[in-house]
Short mmCIF file of C-alpha atoms in Angstrom, two decimals:
data_model
loop_
_atom_site.label_atom_id
_atom_site.label_comp_id
_atom_site.label_asym_id
_atom_site.label_seq_id
_atom_site.Cartn_x
_atom_site.Cartn_y
_atom_site.Cartn_z
CA MET N 1 73.94 88.06 -58.67
CA LYS N 2 74.34 85.71 -56.18
CA ILE N 3 74.54 83.13 -58.89
CA ASN N 4 77.30 84.78 -60.66
CA VAL N 5 78.61 84.34 -57.15
CA LEU N 6 77.94 81.30 -56.49
CA VAL N 7 78.96 79.27 -60.35
CA ILE N 8 82.82 81.97 -59.91
CA GLY N 9 83.31 80.32 -56.88
CA ASP N 10 82.44 77.31 -58.26
CA ILE N 11 85.75 78.12 -60.11
CA VAL N 12 88.32 79.63 -57.70
CA GLY N 13 87.02 76.93 -55.43
CA LYS N 14 85.41 76.44 -51.78
CA PRO N 15 88.26 78.28 -49.43
CA GLY N 16 87.11 80.78 -53.42
CA ARG N 17 84.01 81.30 -52.23
CA VAL N 18 84.16 82.08 -48.56
CA ILE N 19 86.70 85.07 -49.34
CA LEU N 20 84.47 86.36 -52.42
CA LYS N 21 81.21 86.30 -50.01
CA GLU N 22 83.23 87.95 -47.58
CA LYS N 23 84.29 91.31 -49.99
CA LEU N 24 80.82 90.74 -52.27
CA LYS N 25 78.90 90.95 -48.99
CA PRO N 26 78.20 94.52 -48.75
CA PHE N 27 76.70 93.56 -52.52
CA ILE N 28 73.93 91.05 -51.74
CA ASP N 29 72.86 92.99 -48.10
CA LYS N 30 72.07 95.42 -50.26
#
């Protein structure tokens, strides 16, 4: 899960990674 987020973040860029991280935060925490 975390690896996929990092890969997607790299494609979108750092700003996109931060937004994506906040949106997926509840799922990552679980």
